[in-house]
Tab-separated table of C-alpha atoms in Angstrom:
chain	number	residue	atom	x	y	z
A	1	MET	CA	9.150	11.381	-39.164
A	2	ASN	CA	5.799	9.203	-39.205
A	3	VAL	CA	5.045	8.946	-36.081
A	4	ARG	CA	2.450	6.038	-36.321
A	5	LYS	CA	5.228	3.755	-37.634
A	6	LEU	CA	7.520	4.921	-35.294
A	7	ALA	CA	4.502	3.999	-32.441
A	8	LEU	CA	4.195	0.550	-33.473
A	9	GLU	CA	7.871	-0.132	-33.223
A	10	ALA	CA	7.112	0.924	-30.315
A	11	ILE	CA	3.995	-0.791	-28.921
A	12	GLU	CA	6.068	-4.270	-30.627
A	13	LYS	CA	8.940	-2.827	-28.277
A	14	ILE	CA	6.459	-3.440	-25.355
A	15	THR	CA	4.048	-5.813	-26.541
A	16	ARG	CA	6.688	-8.301	-27.951
A	17	LYS	CA	9.645	-7.829	-25.619
A	18	LYS	CA	7.553	-7.135	-21.704
A	19	ALA	CA	9.560	-3.187	-22.372
A	20	PHE	CA	7.919	-0.596	-19.950
A	21	CYS	CA	5.909	1.347	-21.864
A	22	ASN	CA	6.901	4.960	-19.512
A	23	ILE	CA	10.284	3.683	-20.811
A	24	VAL	CA	9.698	2.802	-24.500
A	25	VAL	CA	8.281	6.002	-24.883
A	26	ASN	CA	11.045	8.569	-23.242
A	27	GLU	CA	13.165	6.406	-25.414
A	28	PHE	CA	11.460	6.603	-28.527
A	29	LEU	CA	11.528	10.859	-27.326
A	30	ASN	CA	14.844	11.309	-26.329
A	31	LYS	CA	16.128	9.756	-30.173
A	32	PHE	CA	13.514	10.945	-32.400
A	33	GLU	CA	13.764	14.940	-33.160
A	34	LEU	CA	9.836	15.647	-32.885
A	35	SER	CA	7.445	19.000	-32.877
A	36	GLU	CA	5.617	19.526	-29.063
A	37	GLU	CA	2.780	18.306	-31.881
A	38	ASP	CA	3.663	14.712	-32.912
A	39	ARG	CA	5.420	14.274	-29.553
A	40	ARG	CA	1.836	14.266	-28.180
A	41	LEU	CA	0.641	12.283	-30.858
A	42	PHE	CA	3.007	9.676	-30.562
A	43	THR	CA	2.520	9.818	-26.660
A	44	ASN	CA	-1.166	9.708	-27.019
A	45	LEU	CA	-1.087	6.230	-29.581
A	46	VAL	CA	1.228	3.706	-27.370
A	47	TYR	CA	0.183	5.014	-23.962
A	48	GLY	CA	-3.649	5.031	-25.837
A	49	THR	CA	-3.170	2.039	-27.747
A	50	ILE	CA	-1.593	-0.406	-24.334
A	51	GLN	CA	-4.082	2.028	-22.378
A	52	ASN	CA	-7.364	0.069	-23.811
A	53	LEU	CA	-5.518	-3.275	-25.819
A	54	ILE	CA	-8.099	-6.258	-24.455
A	55	THR	CA	-11.266	-3.291	-25.217
A	56	ILE	CA	-9.671	-3.370	-28.943
A	57	ASP	CA	-9.451	-7.304	-29.394
A	58	PHE	CA	-12.382	-7.270	-28.525
A	59	TYR	CA	-13.830	-4.826	-30.792
A	60	LEU	CA	-11.221	-6.402	-33.168
A	61	GLU	CA	-11.397	-10.305	-33.626
A	62	PRO	CA	-13.941	-10.746	-35.158
A	63	TYR	CA	-13.001	-8.985	-38.298
A	64	ILE	CA	-9.216	-11.238	-38.153
A	65	ARG	CA	-10.562	-14.187	-35.754
A	66	ARG	CA	-10.250	-16.681	-38.882
A	67	LYS	CA	-6.943	-14.654	-39.792
A	68	LYS	CA	-4.007	-14.877	-37.571
A	69	PRO	CA	-1.931	-11.971	-38.696
A	70	LYS	CA	1.599	-11.964	-37.655
A	71	SER	CA	2.590	-8.985	-34.412
A	72	TRP	CA	3.165	-6.160	-36.180
A	73	VAL	CA	0.159	-6.633	-38.195
A	74	LYS	CA	-1.964	-7.275	-35.478
A	75	ASN	CA	-0.126	-4.138	-33.545
A	76	LEU	CA	-0.962	-1.491	-36.858
A	77	LEU	CA	-4.352	-2.779	-36.222
A	78	TYR	CA	-5.131	-1.799	-32.998
A	79	ILE	CA	-3.646	1.542	-32.514
A	80	SER	CA	-5.588	2.350	-36.141
A	81	VAL	CA	-8.820	1.484	-33.791
A	82	TYR	CA	-7.718	3.196	-30.704
A	83	GLN	CA	-7.255	5.823	-33.382
A	84	ILE	CA	-11.098	5.539	-34.705
A	85	VAL	CA	-13.368	4.511	-31.075
A	86	TYR	CA	-11.000	6.846	-28.966
A	87	LEU	CA	-9.953	9.695	-31.391
A	88	ASP	CA	-11.109	12.438	-33.438
A	89	ILE	CA	-8.696	12.292	-36.359
A	90	PRO	CA	-10.699	12.035	-39.908
A	91	LYS	CA	-11.480	7.292	-40.192
A	92	TYR	CA	-10.581	8.226	-44.485
A	93	ALA	CA	-7.018	10.084	-42.592
A	94	ILE	CA	-6.516	6.779	-40.488
A	95	VAL	CA	-7.176	3.758	-42.843
A	96	ASN	CA	-4.435	5.614	-45.353
A	97	GLU	CA	-1.563	6.049	-42.706
A	98	SER	CA	-2.282	2.722	-42.082
A	99	VAL	CA	-2.461	0.915	-45.229
A	100	ASP	CA	0.363	3.004	-45.850
A	101	ILE	CA	2.855	1.780	-43.312
A	102	ALA	CA	1.624	-1.750	-43.871
A	103	ASN	CA	2.462	-1.580	-47.491
A	104	ILE	CA	6.543	-0.337	-46.535
A	105	LYS	CA	6.835	-3.593	-45.891
A	106	ASP	CA	4.613	-6.043	-47.922
A	107	LYS	CA	1.575	-4.537	-50.551
A	108	ALA	CA	-0.801	-8.061	-49.438
A	109	ILE	CA	-0.784	-7.037	-45.899
A	110	GLY	CA	-1.570	-3.484	-46.927
A	111	SER	CA	-4.684	-4.683	-48.774
A	112	PHE	CA	-5.371	-7.257	-46.382
A	113	VAL	CA	-5.004	-4.170	-43.746
A	114	ASN	CA	-7.547	-1.543	-45.476
A	115	ALA	CA	-10.041	-4.326	-45.611
A	116	VAL	CA	-10.259	-5.359	-42.706
A	117	LEU	CA	-10.360	-1.451	-41.370
A	118	ARG	CA	-13.349	-0.725	-44.359
A	119	ASN	CA	-14.946	-3.671	-43.051
A	120	PHE	CA	-14.921	-2.328	-38.708
A	121	LEU	CA	-15.944	1.303	-39.926
A	122	ARG	CA	-19.075	0.060	-41.712
A	123	ASN	CA	-20.591	-2.027	-38.841
A	124	PRO	CA	-21.411	-0.754	-35.998
A	125	LEU	CA	-18.951	-1.113	-32.421
A	126	ARG	CA	-19.552	-4.898	-30.879
A	127	SER	CA	-22.103	-5.557	-28.365
A	128	LEU	CA	-20.562	-5.921	-24.553
A	129	ASP	CA	-24.728	-7.670	-23.549
A	130	GLY	CA	-25.294	-11.449	-23.185
A	131	TYR	CA	-21.441	-10.935	-21.314
A	132	ASP	CA	-21.376	-11.240	-16.962
A	133	ASP	CA	-20.373	-8.361	-14.780
A	134	ILE	CA	-16.561	-9.111	-14.554
A	135	GLN	CA	-16.045	-10.706	-18.662
A	136	ARG	CA	-17.874	-6.405	-18.897
A	137	LEU	CA	-16.086	-4.414	-16.596
A	138	SER	CA	-13.251	-6.422	-18.108
A	139	ILE	CA	-14.022	-5.892	-21.446
A	140	LYS	CA	-14.897	-2.104	-21.228
A	141	TYR	CA	-12.033	-1.289	-18.996
A	142	SER	CA	-9.259	-2.970	-20.592
A	143	HIS	CA	-8.778	-5.211	-16.594
A	144	PRO	CA	-7.513	-8.713	-17.307
A	145	MET	CA	-10.902	-10.709	-15.557
A	146	TRP	CA	-8.715	-12.143	-13.006
A	147	LEU	CA	-7.934	-8.571	-11.722
A	148	VAL	CA	-11.573	-8.335	-12.133
A	149	ALA	CA	-12.519	-10.385	-9.879
A	150	TYR	CA	-9.860	-10.160	-7.797
A	151	LEU	CA	-10.502	-6.690	-6.594
A	152	LEU	CA	-14.689	-7.844	-6.792
A	153	LYS	CA	-13.456	-9.236	-2.678
A	154	ASP	CA	-13.345	-5.957	-1.303
A	155	TYR	CA	-14.903	-3.562	-3.319
A	156	SER	CA	-18.786	-3.666	-4.502
A	157	LEU	CA	-19.311	-3.825	-8.138
A	158	GLU	CA	-20.392	-0.130	-8.028
A	159	VAL	CA	-17.173	1.444	-6.673
A	160	LEU	CA	-15.095	-0.681	-8.467
A	161	GLU	CA	-16.611	0.473	-11.957
A	162	LYS	CA	-15.874	3.127	-10.378
A	163	ILE	CA	-11.365	2.535	-9.446
A	164	LEU	CA	-11.774	0.805	-13.331
A	165	GLN	CA	-13.446	3.624	-14.854
A	166	GLU	CA	-11.083	5.504	-13.246
A	167	ASN	CA	-7.894	3.991	-14.529
A	168	SER	CA	-8.253	4.101	-18.090
A	169	LEU	CA	-7.395	8.201	-17.283
A	170	ILE	CA	-4.871	9.596	-18.115
A	171	LYS	CA	-4.641	12.150	-15.891
A	172	ASN	CA	-2.391	15.283	-15.161
A	173	ASP	CA	0.321	15.442	-13.271
A	174	ALA	CA	0.734	16.868	-9.633
A	175	ILE	CA	3.571	18.574	-7.845
A	176	ARG	CA	4.607	20.292	-4.590
A	177	ILE	CA	5.990	22.595	-3.669
A	178	ASN	CA	8.950	22.688	-1.969
A	179	THR	CA	8.652	24.739	1.017
A	180	LEU	CA	12.198	25.048	1.364
A	181	LYS	CA	12.602	27.526	-1.695
A	182	THR	CA	9.489	29.232	-2.140
A	183	ASN	CA	5.415	29.153	-1.483
A	184	LYS	CA	2.196	28.253	-2.388
A	185	GLU	CA	1.406	31.461	-3.978
A	186	ALA	CA	4.953	32.804	-5.556
A	187	ILE	CA	3.990	28.711	-7.125
A	188	LYS	CA	0.438	29.934	-8.135
A	189	THR	CA	2.120	33.451	-9.662
A	190	LYS	CA	4.340	31.649	-11.861
A	191	LEU	CA	1.870	29.036	-13.299
A	192	THR	CA	0.109	31.732	-14.885
A	193	GLU	CA	2.893	33.969	-16.135
A	194	ALA	CA	3.860	30.827	-18.056
A	195	ASN	CA	0.127	29.605	-19.073
A	196	ILE	CA	0.097	26.700	-17.100
A	197	GLN	CA	-3.125	26.328	-15.960
A	198	PHE	CA	-3.284	23.992	-12.420
A	199	SER	CA	-5.462	24.060	-9.674
A	200	ASP	CA	-5.960	22.973	-5.987
A	201	ASN	CA	-6.791	19.390	-4.388
A	202	PRO	CA	-8.519	19.961	-0.569
A	203	LEU	CA	-6.695	16.835	0.555
A	204	VAL	CA	-2.873	18.360	0.580
A	205	GLU	CA	-1.873	21.256	1.758
A	206	ASN	CA	1.111	22.997	-0.914
A	207	GLY	CA	0.050	20.445	-4.254
A	208	LEU	CA	-1.113	21.161	-7.391
A	209	THR	CA	-2.720	19.286	-10.362
A	210	ILE	CA	-1.100	20.750	-13.490
A	211	ASN	CA	-1.999	20.318	-17.145
A	212	LYS	CA	1.522	20.162	-19.317
A	213	SER	CA	4.533	19.241	-18.244
A	214	ILE	CA	6.983	21.276	-16.746
A	215	VAL	CA	10.513	18.994	-16.767
A	216	ASN	CA	12.591	21.158	-18.974
A	217	HIS	CA	10.349	24.671	-16.756
A	218	PRO	CA	12.422	26.163	-14.299
A	219	LEU	CA	10.671	26.444	-11.988
A	220	PHE	CA	10.964	22.535	-11.975
A	221	THR	CA	14.693	22.480	-12.370
A	222	GLU	CA	15.741	24.927	-9.711
A	223	GLY	CA	13.569	23.094	-7.410
A	224	PHE	CA	10.517	24.805	-6.717
A	225	ILE	CA	8.408	22.756	-7.153
A	226	THR	CA	8.633	18.960	-7.986
A	227	ILE	CA	6.516	16.375	-9.449
A	228	GLN	CA	4.910	14.177	-6.633
A	229	ASP	CA	1.208	13.091	-7.196
A	230	ILE	CA	-1.095	14.317	-4.231
A	231	SER	CA	-2.046	10.717	-2.493
A	232	SER	CA	1.632	10.350	-2.688
A	233	GLN	CA	2.186	13.968	-0.561
A	234	MET	CA	-0.623	12.632	2.335
A	235	VAL	CA	2.074	10.699	3.897
A	236	SER	CA	4.696	13.118	4.765
A	237	GLU	CA	1.669	15.800	5.680
A	238	ILE	CA	-0.047	12.592	8.166
A	239	THR	CA	3.792	12.198	8.966
A	240	ASN	CA	3.427	15.265	10.208
A	241	PRO	CA	6.905	15.048	11.891
A	242	GLU	CA	7.958	17.631	14.984
A	243	PRO	CA	10.795	19.999	13.990
A	244	ASN	CA	14.591	18.064	14.891
A	245	SER	CA	12.856	14.534	14.987
A	246	LEU	CA	15.091	11.592	13.648
A	247	ILE	CA	13.902	10.100	10.968
A	248	LEU	CA	14.149	6.744	9.379
A	249	ASP	CA	12.341	5.998	6.091
A	250	LEU	CA	12.426	2.308	4.930
A	251	CYS	CA	12.114	2.386	1.540
A	252	SER	CA	13.044	5.456	0.393
A	253	ALA	CA	13.009	6.020	-3.734
A	254	PRO	CA	12.884	7.440	-5.777
A	255	GLY	CA	13.141	10.315	-2.831
A	256	GLY	CA	9.677	12.282	-2.287
A	257	LYS	CA	7.996	11.361	1.022
A	258	ALA	CA	11.916	12.047	2.434
A	259	ALA	CA	12.206	16.044	1.253
A	260	HIS	CA	8.798	16.765	1.932
A	261	LEU	CA	9.412	15.676	5.391
A	262	ALA	CA	12.368	17.253	5.227
A	263	ALA	CA	10.618	20.973	3.827
A	264	LEU	CA	7.732	20.685	6.789
A	265	MET	CA	10.765	19.859	9.185
A	266	ASN	CA	12.745	23.392	7.285
A	267	ASN	CA	15.838	20.877	6.702
A	268	THR	CA	16.751	20.224	10.971
A	269	GLY	CA	16.936	17.508	12.351
A	270	THR	CA	17.779	14.241	10.578
A	271	ILE	CA	16.250	11.753	7.923
A	272	PHE	CA	17.892	8.019	6.692
A	273	ALA	CA	16.833	7.826	3.535
A	274	CYS	CA	17.459	4.242	2.936
A	275	ASP	CA	17.043	1.872	-0.735
A	276	VAL	CA	18.553	-1.426	-1.563
A	277	TYR	CA	19.622	0.026	-5.361
A	278	PRO	CA	23.237	2.214	-6.017
A	279	HIS	CA	21.121	3.377	-8.841
A	280	LYS	CA	18.670	5.028	-6.590
A	281	ILE	CA	20.274	6.391	-4.073
A	282	LYS	CA	22.142	8.524	-6.593
A	283	LEU	CA	18.687	9.209	-8.323
A	284	MET	CA	17.675	10.254	-4.761
A	285	GLU	CA	21.221	13.050	-3.660
A	286	GLN	CA	20.077	14.648	-7.134
A	287	THR	CA	16.436	15.322	-6.461
A	288	PHE	CA	17.204	16.539	-2.686
A	289	GLU	CA	20.525	18.476	-4.162
A	290	ARG	CA	17.953	20.382	-6.463
A	291	LEU	CA	15.603	20.990	-4.091
A	292	GLY	CA	18.058	22.170	-1.739
A	293	VAL	CA	17.224	19.638	0.558
A	294	ASN	CA	20.230	19.029	2.885
A	295	ASN	CA	19.136	17.573	6.433
A	296	VAL	CA	18.830	13.884	4.897
A	297	LYS	CA	21.561	11.162	4.671
A	298	THR	CA	21.454	8.029	2.066
A	299	GLN	CA	22.318	4.642	3.407
A	300	LEU	CA	22.242	2.290	0.155
A	301	ILE	CA	20.629	-0.561	2.353
A	302	ASP	CA	18.092	-3.860	2.439
A	303	ALA	CA	15.416	-3.283	4.316
A	304	ARG	CA	15.104	-6.175	6.363
A	305	ASN	CA	17.791	-5.653	7.775
A	306	VAL	CA	18.726	-2.291	8.822
A	307	ALA	CA	17.965	-3.801	12.404
A	308	ASN	CA	21.689	-5.652	12.027
A	309	LYS	CA	22.754	-1.768	11.821
A	310	VAL	CA	20.715	-0.178	14.666
A	311	LYS	CA	19.961	-0.223	17.998
A	312	LYS	CA	16.262	-0.351	18.696
A	313	GLU	CA	14.258	2.090	19.230
A	314	SER	CA	16.416	5.292	17.960
A	315	PHE	CA	13.746	6.949	15.810
A	316	ASP	CA	10.724	9.488	16.449
A	317	TYR	CA	9.904	8.448	12.989
A	318	LEU	CA	9.479	5.245	11.459
A	319	ILE	CA	8.287	6.012	7.623
A	320	ALA	CA	8.245	2.745	5.199
A	321	ASP	CA	6.353	2.915	2.145
A	322	VAL	CA	6.597	-0.490	1.066
A	323	PRO	CA	6.730	-2.495	-2.298
A	324	CYS	CA	3.585	-3.307	-3.255
A	325	SER	CA	1.158	-4.541	-6.171
A	326	GLY	CA	0.318	0.103	-7.346
A	327	LEU	CA	-2.607	-1.200	-8.340
A	328	GLY	CA	-3.565	2.638	-7.168
A	329	VAL	CA	-1.447	3.598	-10.561
A	330	LEU	CA	-2.706	1.576	-12.829
A	331	SER	CA	-3.412	4.901	-14.822
A	332	HIS	CA	0.074	6.090	-15.056
A	333	LYS	CA	1.441	1.922	-14.932
A	334	VAL	CA	-1.254	1.399	-18.140
A	335	ASP	CA	0.647	-1.680	-18.883
A	336	LEU	CA	1.046	-3.331	-15.174
A	337	LYS	CA	-2.245	-4.568	-14.529
A	338	TYR	CA	-1.683	-6.803	-18.473
A	339	GLN	CA	1.267	-8.075	-15.987
A	340	ILE	CA	1.395	-8.504	-12.146
A	341	THR	CA	-0.350	-11.808	-10.702
A	342	LEU	CA	-1.771	-12.948	-8.381
A	343	LYS	CA	1.536	-14.525	-7.471
A	344	ALA	CA	3.294	-11.222	-6.199
A	345	ILE	CA	0.447	-10.143	-4.966
A	346	GLU	CA	0.737	-12.864	-3.228
A	347	GLU	CA	4.650	-12.347	-2.703
A	348	VAL	CA	4.700	-8.580	-2.065
A	349	GLU	CA	2.769	-9.361	1.177
A	350	TYR	CA	5.080	-11.546	2.370
A	351	LEU	CA	7.956	-9.052	1.656
A	352	GLN	CA	6.208	-5.872	3.090
A	353	GLU	CA	5.043	-8.553	6.524
A	354	GLU	CA	8.464	-8.688	7.008
A	355	ILE	CA	9.571	-5.498	6.098
A	356	LEU	CA	7.345	-4.809	9.583
A	357	GLU	CA	8.578	-7.186	11.631
A	358	LYS	CA	12.192	-6.615	10.631
A	359	SER	CA	11.832	-3.298	11.789
A	360	TYR	CA	9.101	-2.126	14.161
A	361	GLN	CA	11.794	-2.337	16.936
A	362	LEU	CA	14.054	0.837	15.405
A	363	LEU	CA	11.240	3.227	16.284
A	364	LYS	CA	11.203	5.299	20.128
A	365	ARG	CA	8.909	4.752	22.937
A	366	GLY	CA	6.039	7.355	21.703
A	367	GLY	CA	7.295	7.089	18.296
A	368	TYR	CA	5.162	6.358	15.009
A	369	LEU	CA	5.300	4.282	12.558
A	370	ILE	CA	3.981	5.347	8.944
A	371	TYR	CA	2.802	2.404	6.686
A	372	SER	CA	2.394	3.809	3.382
A	373	THR	CA	0.868	1.235	-0.249
A	374	CYS	CA	-0.560	2.473	-3.798
A	375	THR	CA	-2.319	-0.455	-4.294
A	376	ILE	CA	-6.051	-0.141	-3.563
A	377	ASN	CA	-6.153	-4.248	-2.764
A	378	LYS	CA	-7.667	-4.760	1.740
A	379	ASP	CA	-4.599	-7.162	1.631
A	380	GLU	CA	-1.822	-5.492	1.347
A	381	ASN	CA	-2.930	-2.426	2.973
A	382	GLU	CA	-5.726	-3.252	6.008
A	383	LYS	CA	-5.671	-6.396	6.479
A	384	GLN	CA	-1.584	-6.460	6.560
A	385	ILE	CA	-1.403	-3.800	9.375
A	386	ALA	CA	-4.545	-5.549	11.288
A	387	LYS	CA	-2.067	-8.721	11.796
A	388	PHE	CA	0.345	-6.089	11.987
A	389	LEU	CA	-1.810	-5.049	15.307
A	390	ARG	CA	-2.745	-7.904	16.487
A	391	ARG	CA	0.594	-9.724	16.819
A	392	HIS	CA	2.297	-6.584	18.804
A	393	GLU	CA	-0.463	-4.777	21.370
A	394	ASP	CA	1.832	-1.538	22.636
A	395	PHE	CA	0.923	-0.483	19.072
A	396	THR	CA	-2.246	1.595	18.453
A	397	LYS	CA	-4.260	2.587	14.712
A	398	VAL	CA	-3.508	6.887	14.929
A	399	GLU	CA	-4.959	7.059	11.926
A	400	GLU	CA	-6.101	5.917	8.604
A	401	ARG	CA	-6.647	6.603	5.114
A	402	ILE	CA	-8.201	5.145	1.813
A	403	ILE	CA	-7.603	7.531	-0.914
A	404	LEU	CA	-9.555	5.308	-3.986
A	405	PRO	CA	-8.386	6.540	-7.061
A	406	PHE	CA	-11.774	8.261	-8.105
A	407	GLU	CA	-12.271	10.578	-5.569
A	408	TYR	CA	-9.986	13.009	-6.061
A	409	HIS	CA	-8.623	12.046	-9.424
A	410	THR	CA	-5.137	11.193	-7.820
A	411	ASP	CA	-3.367	7.553	-7.624
A	412	GLY	CA	-5.311	4.784	-4.855
A	413	PHE	CA	-3.515	4.942	-1.701
A	414	TYR	CA	-3.711	4.213	1.746
A	415	ILE	CA	-1.461	5.237	4.692
A	416	CYS	CA	-1.910	4.185	8.231
A	417	LYS	CA	-0.685	6.143	11.386
A	418	LEU	CA	0.401	4.036	13.908
A	419	ARG	CA	1.700	4.890	17.569
A	420	ARG	CA	3.805	3.357	19.140
A	421	ASN	CA	2.401	3.009	23.067
């Protein structure tokens, strides 16, 4: 099986049909029999090329501007340039492989690909001299110019460059130790025995970063650990629920925070985990069963409608991990930066406000509302909470955390804990 040809087919599907990168990669890995080495190369080629698409296009543009090649030819050149610039692979092998793929369809195109790549190799990489700061950051870190300009309203040029640089890295997975079944030291021993490297993170108590996929390992399949980013784990730790509490998790899927809250309460109390999609409810229930969680009740309901079904002042804790733009998880969702729009961000800001306004009364006096997002946009975070506090003087800010991606090599996250007086 030709891995580069498969990668080309996957990238064609992502760029032409607007398919999600992670879904396409998983689909191809499940469909085709590949060795472990080829699986890694395929994943790297797809994610790496999409991750750096604007940069690669900038480097390649002078060599194809008059030719206007077909989409598949351009994508083949993108994969080739990605390998030349970013990977330690012999240059002649990259060119020969790309030409062979092109020749399968048309030998004339094979000659064109050969000429472009050999010309590219003869010259230095195109310089960024003469471009302004927004253009430079956009090209260097492969983020759309409008998005760079948008984030500059919230962050200095120096901080934003660190954020964009971190977004360009492909990060290791983070796991949470499921204390309903085991403890951190036991898991560290098991990981060492399995030759899986890990590292602690000072942000959370029971999280580790690991160097390889673990979804097929018994530690995962038997529920001793679960995959959850370190920043996401902070939400439940900051919530810090009392045993036997009554908790409403408004936008719960995929259920990681609800399962973590259950572990922190040692399966006491009751957590109502809500979502609007039936398939996500099913996935949550499977996760809870795997992890040995038995104090969570799933509810198929829109977060904006819960107040129509439940009495006011019913819950000790209200978790609002609301839909957001996802600008804190761009290193995981490498295609999101090309798909998100300003209009979509404005719409999600309105949805966040609507969820807060239609649910806050469900919280008991003296109870805690925890608002969180996986974005770094202040309009969805600090400013959203500031507006809420101006409208509701019976709420007080207890704790507020902003985690930028480069600070701890985690997802970017915002968490705010409010108390209803």
